[in-house]
Structures are given as C-alpha cells and as structure tokens.
Amino acid sequence: MVAELVRTWAAGWAVSRRTPPPVVRPWGVYLDVRGPGQVGRHVLPHATESAVRAAAASVSVPDTWLKVPAEAEGVEPWLPEGWVVDKEESGYLMAVDLRPAAPALPDGYAPTTGTRDGVTFLRVHDGTGALAAQGQMAVLGEAAVVDRVVTAPAHRRRGLGGYVMRALARDALARGARLGVLGATDDGRALYETLGWTLRAPLAACVYRPREVP
C-alpha cells in the first residue's frame, strides 16, 4: 500500500509542479525537475538497501535527490560517498479517505480558485489584497495529490490552512477523487492530522553533494 501511495504522490507532484511525467527506473521513478538546488529526484516506492544503492549509483549530477519512504537514520548508512541526508527536507507521506466538508473562511478573507493544466490553484487574500494562504492539487483518477499548502506567517493560527485543505478536498470529490495523498513537513503534519490525515510512512530526503576537488 505504501509503495502505491508513493507512486501516486510522485505522479501527482509531477503534474502539480509541471515537470515531465515520471520516468520508470528499476528502483522507482525519476522526475526531471530542473529547479534551483534540484536537478531531478528519484522517488523510491520500496525502502530497501539495494534500491537506494542502485538509485544513488546511477547519479553523477550534483543536486540530484532521492526520496525514500523510510526514516533518514535508516537510509543514511546505505548512501555512497558524496551523498548526504537533508533532515530539513525530510518529511512524511500522508493520506486520507476524502469526505465531504464545509470549508469555513474567517471574516476578512476572500478566496480565488482556478484550474490550469489539470491543477487546481486556491489562493486566499486578506482585505488589502495580500496573499494570506495558498494550496494546489492535481487529481489523478480517484486520487488527489495536494501540494504547496502555505500560510503566510502574519496569518497563521486563524484557520486558513484548514480552510485551504477542506476547500481542495471538496473540489477533489467533485472531480471524482476519493483518496488524498501528500508529502508533509513537521508543521504541515500537525495540521493535516487534525483534519483526519494519517501518517503512512516517513520520507527521507537525500541529495548528491560531492565535495569540490581543488
């Protein structure tokens, strides 16, 4: 079950971030990201030593990442020279059976929603027009992958994150999705758990950063 959730998350992430579709590799999939600090990422459905070593051995370009459904401490001994675990980027794979909900937006805020290339974008602005919270979502059949849910520091603890999540879930259900999947940070995990999301696996983040030779 975790392996299938990882594959769904990787596919939805690619749609949400508008990268090319995942390329199947013997150990999982590869996403061609081409972003600042991240050339690409290998996403492994199974957290085995052989899969981690094979994926890492295929990499020769710095700032290539591995995402593995395992604790960072367990993956670290399997990494060859030049690889490091980035604990700040490590997180959690979470999922939920989507259920109807009535999102309530606090007074003084207004939402805008749009869809582009299969991705739903939700923005919440305050009375001055400043962006207060946002999130986006890609629907892949019966699964919805939630991504980039952020609340601006000045607007936190007002229920905006919960509103964004419930509003995205409502849209996902309307589009035929029944399962929600996402990758969470520590702060995000706390919010999502209050909304019924459950932890399915840790997500170790590893990156190839070889030392420069003088």
XYZ file of C-alpha atoms in Angstrom:
214
model
C 0.000 0.000 0.000
C 2.804 2.440 0.849
C 4.516 1.694 -2.471
C 1.364 2.560 -4.405
C 0.899 5.767 -2.404
C 4.491 6.763 -3.192
C 3.894 6.222 -6.916
C 0.682 8.245 -6.768
C 2.406 11.042 -4.869
C 5.281 11.173 -7.389
C 2.909 11.255 -10.366
C 0.747 13.976 -8.802
C 3.773 16.013 -7.760
C 4.982 15.989 -11.366
C 1.610 17.270 -12.606
C 1.418 19.901 -9.856
C 4.956 21.186 -10.499
C 4.577 20.930 -14.286
C 7.610 18.697 -14.744
C 7.792 15.952 -17.384
C 5.992 12.715 -16.445
C 7.906 10.321 -14.170
C 10.350 8.037 -15.959
C 10.290 4.460 -14.706
C 13.576 3.125 -13.342
C 14.348 -0.326 -11.869
C 14.268 1.160 -8.351
C 11.292 3.501 -8.804
C 10.732 6.646 -10.878
C 12.793 9.670 -11.854
C 11.420 13.219 -12.069
C 13.255 15.754 -14.245
C 12.849 18.862 -12.065
C 15.484 21.310 -13.373
C 14.889 23.725 -10.496
C 17.183 25.716 -8.206
C 19.027 23.261 -5.982
C 17.228 20.294 -7.514
C 18.158 18.961 -10.936
C 15.925 15.934 -10.511
C 14.674 13.439 -7.969
C 14.474 9.680 -7.770
C 11.405 8.523 -5.846
C 11.656 5.007 -4.446
C 8.450 3.069 -3.624
C 10.402 0.495 -1.590
C 12.911 1.379 1.127
C 15.488 -1.350 0.550
C 19.260 -1.091 0.674
C 19.606 -2.483 -2.843
C 17.163 0.080 -4.283
C 18.824 3.021 -2.521
C 22.310 1.939 -3.589
C 21.232 1.340 -7.191
C 19.492 4.711 -7.464
C 22.416 6.558 -5.891
C 24.929 4.776 -8.141
C 23.045 5.993 -11.229
C 23.590 9.646 -10.286
C 26.522 11.752 -11.483
C 24.987 15.248 -11.406
C 25.080 17.247 -8.146
C 21.782 18.411 -6.634
C 20.031 15.224 -7.648
C 17.748 13.965 -4.876
C 16.388 10.683 -3.564
C 13.061 10.411 -1.759
C 12.707 7.175 0.200
C 9.764 6.016 2.383
C 11.928 5.374 5.444
C 13.492 7.095 8.432
C 16.504 9.194 7.464
C 18.684 7.409 10.024
C 17.952 4.073 8.386
C 18.790 5.253 4.874
C 21.977 7.155 5.688
C 24.267 4.085 6.059
C 23.291 2.930 2.564
C 24.402 6.118 0.821
C 27.721 6.144 -1.080
C 30.296 8.903 -0.821
C 29.054 12.304 -1.901
C 25.510 11.754 -0.652
C 24.002 13.373 2.435
C 20.659 13.200 4.205
C 18.884 16.550 4.348
C 16.842 16.281 7.532
C 15.129 19.624 6.986
C 13.773 18.401 3.644
C 12.787 15.002 5.018
C 9.121 14.644 5.872
C 6.118 12.351 5.846
C 3.864 10.591 3.360
C 0.250 11.105 4.440
C -3.134 10.026 3.077
C -6.840 10.309 3.840
C -10.140 8.950 2.582
C -11.760 12.130 1.325
C -15.079 13.104 2.910
C -17.448 15.990 2.229
C -16.774 19.040 4.381
C -17.982 22.626 4.530
C -14.913 24.890 4.486
C -15.400 27.986 6.633
C -13.319 31.052 5.840
C -12.633 33.560 8.636
C -14.040 37.078 8.240
C -11.870 39.492 6.323
C -10.574 36.985 3.770
C -11.590 36.119 0.224
C -10.703 33.034 -1.871
C -9.929 32.714 -5.562
C -9.780 29.399 -7.391
C -8.538 28.479 -10.835
C -7.528 25.404 -12.797
C -4.691 25.174 -15.289
C -3.314 22.061 -16.983
C -5.240 19.797 -14.610
C -4.053 21.557 -11.447
C -6.418 23.415 -9.130
C -4.940 26.531 -7.519
C -6.532 28.086 -4.427
C -5.469 31.477 -3.089
C -6.756 33.314 -0.016
C -6.245 37.087 0.221
C -6.806 39.457 3.111
C -8.732 42.737 2.963
C -5.744 44.581 1.468
C -5.349 42.036 -1.319
C -2.200 40.473 0.164
C -1.788 36.735 -0.222
C -2.535 35.066 3.120
C -2.656 31.355 2.245
C -2.499 29.067 -0.750
C -2.501 25.471 -1.933
C -2.797 23.458 -5.099
C -3.860 19.975 -6.126
C -3.591 17.528 -9.012
C -6.315 14.911 -9.481
C -5.257 11.591 -10.975
C -8.343 9.444 -11.360
C -9.545 8.544 -7.873
C -6.532 10.127 -6.139
C -5.860 13.790 -5.418
C -2.313 14.923 -4.629
C -2.210 18.084 -2.510
C 0.829 20.312 -2.843
C 2.338 23.640 -1.740
C -0.064 24.416 1.097
C 1.346 27.524 2.790
C 0.012 30.148 5.193
C 1.867 33.466 5.443
C 3.399 33.973 8.921
C 1.231 37.002 9.715
C -1.954 34.997 9.059
C -1.244 31.750 10.870
C -3.436 30.254 13.619
C -6.587 31.668 12.067
C -7.838 28.511 10.386
C -6.681 29.401 6.890
C -4.687 26.204 6.413
C -7.700 24.135 7.395
C -9.875 26.125 5.005
C -7.477 25.530 2.107
C -7.342 21.788 2.797
C -11.121 21.410 3.106
C -11.765 23.503 0.006
C -9.304 21.439 -2.029
C -10.882 18.225 -0.716
C -14.324 19.441 -1.758
C -13.030 20.170 -5.259
C -11.312 16.774 -5.430
C -14.522 14.966 -4.529
C -16.400 16.926 -7.182
C -13.819 15.732 -9.720
C -14.246 12.081 -8.733
C -11.328 11.604 -6.349
C -11.749 9.521 -3.223
C -8.211 9.395 -1.828
C -5.986 12.277 -0.777
C -2.168 11.986 -0.783
C 0.571 14.454 0.130
C 4.121 14.895 1.372
C 4.214 16.834 4.642
C 6.723 18.778 6.701
C 6.710 18.667 10.510
C 4.493 21.751 10.728
C 2.206 20.507 7.987
C 1.816 17.106 9.590
C 0.379 18.668 12.744
C -2.281 20.495 10.707
C -3.173 17.553 8.495
C -3.601 15.178 11.418
C -6.242 17.476 12.908
C -8.104 17.121 9.589
C -8.061 13.322 9.625
C -4.972 12.654 7.522
C -2.820 9.750 8.710
C 0.896 9.102 8.525
C 1.673 6.256 6.117
C 5.479 6.466 6.034
C 8.385 8.801 6.799
C 10.048 10.324 3.737
C 13.826 10.564 3.849
C 15.335 13.231 1.593
C 18.868 12.580 0.332
C 20.908 14.715 -2.049
C 24.080 14.211 -4.040
C 26.532 16.945 -2.995
C 30.065 15.772 -3.721
C 32.908 17.831 -2.362
C 34.658 20.009 -4.880
C 38.180 18.960 -5.759
C 40.646 21.892 -5.525
